[in-house]
XYZ file of C-alpha atoms in Angstrom:
406
model
C 15.907 86.382 257.675
C 17.751 85.683 260.902
C 15.935 82.371 261.253
C 17.071 81.304 257.800
C 20.669 82.252 258.576
C 20.525 80.340 261.873
C 19.137 77.253 260.139
C 21.828 77.249 257.444
C 24.646 77.723 259.934
C 23.295 74.937 262.183
C 22.989 72.442 259.320
C 26.473 73.283 258.015
C 28.056 72.763 261.428
C 26.194 69.482 261.951
C 26.958 67.733 258.664
C 29.819 69.472 256.768
C 33.585 69.868 257.253
C 35.343 73.053 258.345
C 36.205 74.434 254.876
C 32.628 74.170 253.696
C 31.452 75.919 256.872
C 33.891 78.785 256.281
C 32.751 79.227 252.675
C 29.087 79.513 253.674
C 29.897 81.841 256.580
C 31.861 84.121 254.227
C 28.942 84.273 251.792
C 26.509 85.039 254.616
C 28.742 87.876 255.781
C 29.574 89.416 252.356
C 26.275 88.496 250.562
C 28.154 87.715 247.334
C 31.816 87.121 246.492
C 33.851 86.588 243.356
C 35.861 83.374 243.161
C 39.260 85.080 243.515
C 38.088 87.153 246.502
C 36.642 84.073 248.203
C 39.858 82.161 247.564
C 41.796 85.042 249.120
C 39.613 84.914 252.246
C 39.972 81.133 252.447
C 43.750 81.275 251.810
C 43.473 78.598 249.092
C 43.801 78.608 245.319
C 40.790 78.937 243.047
C 41.028 75.335 241.814
C 40.450 73.912 245.310
C 37.773 76.514 245.931
C 35.840 75.445 242.848
C 35.823 71.834 244.099
C 34.374 72.874 247.467
C 31.795 75.175 245.912
C 30.823 72.492 243.381
C 29.804 70.124 246.192
C 27.884 72.881 248.000
C 26.188 73.827 244.752
C 24.920 70.255 244.329
C 23.457 70.407 247.845
C 21.810 73.774 246.996
C 23.662 75.700 249.720
C 24.984 78.297 247.287
C 24.278 79.570 243.780
C 26.775 80.308 241.007
C 26.470 83.344 238.732
C 28.697 84.075 235.713
C 29.200 87.661 234.576
C 31.246 89.242 231.791
C 33.700 91.873 232.979
C 36.176 94.168 231.252
C 39.671 94.778 232.512
C 41.264 98.198 231.814
C 43.455 98.000 228.732
C 41.824 94.807 227.460
C 38.856 95.370 225.079
C 37.813 91.724 225.208
C 35.549 90.803 228.165
C 36.162 87.705 230.290
C 33.738 85.534 232.262
C 34.018 85.815 236.040
C 32.347 83.496 238.590
C 30.401 84.874 241.524
C 28.872 82.973 244.483
C 25.889 83.903 246.626
C 23.209 82.170 248.730
C 19.607 81.893 247.600
C 17.928 81.380 250.952
C 14.640 80.081 249.558
C 16.320 77.340 247.571
C 18.542 76.387 250.508
C 15.605 76.088 252.943
C 13.650 73.931 250.481
C 16.689 71.674 250.014
C 17.037 71.207 253.803
C 13.357 70.277 254.125
C 13.655 67.684 251.358
C 16.765 66.079 252.850
C 15.162 65.781 256.311
C 12.057 64.182 254.803
C 13.980 61.599 252.749
C 16.226 60.631 255.694
C 13.224 60.152 257.976
C 11.546 57.901 255.423
C 14.649 55.747 255.073
C 14.956 55.322 258.844
C 11.301 54.396 259.350
C 11.522 51.708 256.713
C 8.966 50.610 254.156
C 5.511 49.482 255.202
C 5.124 45.654 254.856
C 1.982 43.573 255.354
C 1.779 41.364 258.493
C 1.624 38.091 256.552
C 4.742 39.105 254.588
C 6.988 39.987 257.531
C 9.947 37.667 257.847
C 9.862 37.021 261.602
C 11.922 33.780 261.568
C 15.631 33.840 260.747
C 18.463 31.338 260.874
C 21.528 32.183 262.912
C 23.641 29.702 260.948
C 22.974 30.609 257.288
C 21.349 34.037 257.938
C 18.228 33.106 255.983
C 14.902 34.773 256.745
C 11.485 33.146 256.473
C 7.869 34.067 256.978
C 5.476 32.035 259.180
C 3.701 30.554 256.150
C 6.999 29.336 254.658
C 8.153 27.307 257.719
C 4.849 25.674 258.724
C 5.678 22.466 256.810
C 9.104 22.014 258.416
C 8.720 21.534 262.146
C 11.366 20.020 264.462
C 11.438 18.986 268.139
C 12.627 22.470 269.182
C 10.585 24.517 266.694
C 10.576 25.378 263.030
C 13.555 24.272 260.943
C 15.385 26.120 258.187
C 14.717 24.829 254.672
C 18.293 25.555 253.678
C 20.466 24.159 256.525
C 17.814 22.426 258.724
C 18.851 24.339 261.839
C 16.296 25.609 264.334
C 14.988 29.084 263.455
C 14.833 32.041 265.836
C 11.662 34.044 266.180
C 11.682 37.895 266.556
C 8.374 39.720 266.293
C 9.936 43.229 266.021
C 12.705 42.309 263.541
C 11.280 44.329 260.616
C 8.871 46.526 262.517
C 10.121 49.835 260.955
C 12.894 51.048 263.268
C 11.024 52.981 265.912
C 14.118 53.375 268.042
C 16.138 54.724 265.123
C 13.347 57.096 264.232
C 13.254 58.330 267.797
C 16.996 58.909 267.869
C 16.780 60.717 264.512
C 14.107 63.052 265.787
C 16.222 63.826 268.825
C 19.218 64.684 266.674
C 17.157 66.770 264.204
C 15.352 68.585 266.963
C 17.060 71.933 266.181
C 15.890 71.623 262.550
C 12.394 70.528 263.487
C 11.962 73.542 265.751
C 13.196 76.092 263.179
C 11.297 74.858 260.127
C 7.775 75.623 261.494
C 8.923 79.100 262.519
C 10.402 79.757 259.068
C 7.188 78.685 257.376
C 5.214 81.480 259.063
C 7.632 84.289 258.124
C 8.358 85.775 254.710
C 11.749 85.012 253.176
C 12.585 87.685 250.558
C 13.581 86.656 247.058
C 17.335 86.678 246.650
C 19.030 86.984 243.247
C 22.454 88.132 242.173
C 21.549 91.796 241.614
C 20.089 92.166 245.121
C 23.006 90.343 246.667
C 25.472 92.519 244.755
C 23.689 95.685 245.885
C 24.139 94.664 249.539
C 27.601 93.130 249.118
C 30.456 94.088 251.416
C 33.811 94.716 249.748
C 36.809 92.519 250.507
C 39.700 94.439 252.048
C 42.998 93.149 250.672
C 46.494 93.873 251.874
C 49.034 95.717 249.735
C 50.717 92.539 248.465
C 47.525 90.869 247.214
C 45.812 93.608 245.229
C 43.906 92.745 242.050
C 43.046 94.826 238.983
C 39.670 96.480 239.040
C 37.142 95.306 236.468
C 34.075 96.858 234.865
C 30.948 94.755 234.271
C 29.621 94.557 230.734
C 26.149 96.005 230.386
C 24.205 92.913 229.289
C 20.765 94.419 229.878
C 20.905 96.977 227.073
C 18.835 96.050 224.034
C 21.482 96.385 221.377
C 21.697 94.629 218.024
C 24.187 91.818 217.689
C 27.614 93.035 216.569
C 31.238 92.037 216.546
C 32.935 92.375 219.900
C 34.986 95.553 220.135
C 32.780 97.743 217.952
C 31.368 100.782 219.695
C 28.814 101.732 217.034
C 26.205 99.052 217.713
C 23.041 100.935 216.783
C 21.385 104.309 216.365
C 22.090 106.665 219.222
C 19.314 109.223 218.591
C 16.278 109.746 216.375
C 15.130 113.184 215.170
C 11.499 113.744 214.108
C 10.391 116.915 212.299
C 6.625 117.580 212.177
C 5.375 120.198 209.672
C 1.804 121.517 209.409
C 2.238 123.161 205.975
C 0.954 121.435 202.838
C 3.921 120.197 200.870
C 7.585 121.156 201.357
C 8.443 124.734 202.262
C 10.766 127.004 200.332
C 13.614 126.302 202.739
C 13.163 122.570 202.269
C 13.046 122.967 198.482
C 16.253 124.998 198.513
C 17.940 122.431 200.792
C 16.856 119.606 198.480
C 18.142 121.536 195.430
C 21.470 122.145 197.149
C 21.702 118.482 198.061
C 21.106 117.418 194.443
C 23.725 119.881 193.173
C 26.219 118.542 195.693
C 25.551 114.963 194.597
C 25.870 115.997 190.928
C 29.250 117.630 191.588
C 30.433 114.555 193.433
C 29.340 112.253 190.589
C 30.687 114.499 187.801
C 33.280 112.949 185.488
C 36.794 114.425 185.361
C 37.733 116.740 182.504
C 39.911 114.147 180.739
C 36.872 111.843 180.477
C 34.078 114.369 179.724
C 35.974 116.550 177.191
C 37.832 115.681 174.018
C 41.590 115.698 174.358
C 41.946 116.956 170.725
C 39.376 119.727 170.373
C 38.541 120.262 174.022
C 34.798 120.016 173.342
C 32.509 118.305 175.825
C 30.794 115.024 174.991
C 27.753 115.947 177.065
C 25.929 117.982 174.386
C 26.517 115.950 171.227
C 23.262 114.016 171.214
C 19.924 115.673 170.619
C 18.444 113.989 173.639
C 21.104 115.443 175.925
C 20.476 118.944 174.592
C 16.721 118.560 174.893
C 17.080 117.271 178.430
C 19.282 120.202 179.398
C 16.863 122.660 177.880
C 13.986 120.974 179.708
C 15.837 121.269 183.038
C 16.429 124.966 182.401
C 12.730 125.474 181.684
C 11.780 123.598 184.862
C 14.163 125.717 186.932
C 12.655 128.847 185.419
C 9.124 127.679 186.215
C 10.161 127.046 189.836
C 11.438 130.589 190.173
C 15.135 129.902 189.531
C 16.785 132.551 187.288
C 17.910 131.283 183.876
C 21.580 131.209 182.998
C 22.187 133.037 179.698
C 25.485 131.224 179.110
C 23.723 127.865 179.372
C 21.064 128.868 176.816
C 23.716 130.199 174.424
C 25.684 126.982 174.739
C 22.574 124.922 173.937
C 21.846 127.088 170.849
C 25.431 126.633 169.638
C 25.052 122.905 169.986
C 21.894 122.939 167.830
C 23.626 125.064 165.196
C 26.583 122.709 165.046
C 24.283 119.740 164.675
C 22.360 121.396 161.829
C 25.603 122.339 160.012
C 26.976 118.816 160.340
C 23.758 117.349 159.002
C 23.750 119.777 155.982
C 27.363 118.916 155.123
C 26.631 115.229 155.352
C 23.537 115.563 153.141
C 25.439 117.579 150.455
C 28.264 115.075 150.467
C 25.838 112.236 149.851
C 24.080 114.090 146.986
C 27.275 115.117 145.115
C 29.569 112.163 145.486
C 27.193 109.285 145.857
C 26.702 108.487 142.086
C 30.365 108.783 141.106
C 31.346 106.424 143.810
C 28.835 103.865 142.578
C 29.980 104.017 138.951
C 33.569 104.078 139.952
C 33.152 100.999 142.001
C 31.501 99.163 139.086
C 34.324 100.064 136.702
C 36.885 98.944 139.181
C 35.032 95.653 139.541
C 35.064 95.185 135.730
C 38.725 95.967 135.534
C 39.448 93.505 138.284
C 37.781 90.714 136.317
C 40.175 90.935 133.264
C 43.897 91.490 133.247
C 45.857 92.419 130.099
C 48.893 90.272 129.466
C 51.524 92.280 127.500
C 53.577 90.679 124.697
C 57.257 90.934 124.196
C 58.364 94.462 123.539
C 55.014 95.928 124.540
C 55.034 98.425 127.436
C 53.503 97.440 130.766
C 50.225 98.866 132.065
C 49.432 100.430 128.683
C 52.185 103.047 128.954
C 54.958 103.669 126.399
C 58.512 104.684 127.115
C 57.583 108.370 127.382
C 54.917 107.604 129.969
C 51.889 108.212 127.644
C 49.023 105.781 127.563
C 48.813 103.628 124.467
C 45.359 103.039 122.958
C 44.052 99.534 123.241
C 43.878 97.660 120.014
C 43.124 94.130 119.074
C 46.016 91.996 117.953
C 45.303 89.446 115.281
C 47.393 86.542 114.344
C 48.458 86.382 110.682
C 46.120 84.449 108.412
C 43.098 85.103 110.626
C 40.079 86.492 108.736
C 37.275 88.673 109.988
C 33.690 88.508 109.156
C 32.339 91.005 106.603
C 35.505 91.032 104.414
C 37.319 93.557 106.535
C 41.123 93.352 106.737
C 43.376 93.564 109.694
C 43.845 97.322 109.633
C 40.470 98.384 108.268
C 36.991 98.859 109.735
C 35.225 101.346 111.992
C 34.027 101.088 115.643
C 31.018 98.940 114.782
C 33.170 96.501 112.851
C 35.680 96.327 115.676
C 32.933 95.202 118.038
C 32.039 92.339 115.654
C 35.541 90.989 115.487
C 35.721 87.457 116.770
C 38.788 86.499 118.680
C 40.169 83.074 118.905
C 41.161 81.765 122.256
C 44.850 81.046 122.459
C-alpha cells in the first residue's frame, strides 16, 4: 500500500498544480472526506472544490460517492457527496497514460519506401525518393511545387529516438515503481472500507457543522412514501399445534371474536326496532326465525347452554305469525264476496246518471231526506205495448215498457 501511495504522490507532484496535490494528499490522509469538510481543509468554497475534484475524477485519481443523510429536525433526507481514492483504479489509469504517451513519442511505424526523406526549405513540402526521381537539377533533386533544391535527411521521420530516451529518463520514477507494484497485492478499496478507516476532521468553534445521520439504504424494505415509519411487518408469530383440529381454547376465542364482530356490526336501536310499537324487525320473517332457531340448536350441540329467553322470544314470534295469518285468512273469506259485488254495482251506477227534472229532488231524496222510489216518466200521448196505461201494470209490464230517446 505504501508503494501505491508513493506512486500517486509522485505523479501528482510531477504533472498537477498545487490545489490538486493538496486535495489528493488530504484524501490519502483522511481516507474519505465529505465535500464540505474537504472545502474547509482547503479553505475554499464547495463550488471551486467541485471543479477541482471533477478534473481529478476524469483522470481517475479519486472516486465520488453520493449518500443520503438525515439532519436532526428535518425528516427529509438530502444527498451528500463524499470523495475517496480507489487505489486500483488510480494505478491502472497511470499505467494507461504512460503507455499512450510513450506511443505518441515513438511515432507510428512507416515503411522505408514511404518515408519522406526529402523536404523543401522554401515551401516546406516533403517528398519521398520515388516522387523526386523524375525532377533532377544540377545540385540535386528539385521540388515539384517551387522548383527549389530539396534537402535530404535520412533520420527525419525515424520515430523520435531522442525524445523517447528523454521521456524514459523523466518517467524513470514511474517505471521503477510499476514493476514493484505489480508483484504486491493492492487491497480492494470501496466507500464502506474507506469510511471505516476515515479520520475525523477537527473544526474550530466558529466553523462547526450540524451532525447528520446516514439513511440505512441496505435494509430490504418495501417501497413507501418518504417520512412513513411503518414500512413493513416488524415481526412474524408462528403457532404450531400437534392436536387434530382446533382446541377448546381456540374455539372459545373464535366464538368470542365472532360475537365481538357481531356487536360491532349491530344496527342501532332506532334502525332495528319500530319507533311506534318498539318491536324488532329482526324476527318478522320466517327465515330469520328459522335461522335463529338453527343457531341456537348448533350452539347447544357444541356444548353451549341454551338461552330460555331466546327460545321464548322465537315461540312468541311464531305465535304472532300464525295469528296474523288466521286473521288475514278470515278477512278474505268474509269480506271478499261483498267487495266484489259492491264493486260491480258501483261500476253500473257509474255508467248511468239520473238527470232530475224541474221540481224533482236531487239524488233521489225528497225535502224530508227520504229516498224517493224510481219510476218511469212518460210523456203524454205515449202508448205502451199490451194496452197498459200510464199508471197501470205490474213489475213484468214495467220491464217491457219502451222508452223513447229524448
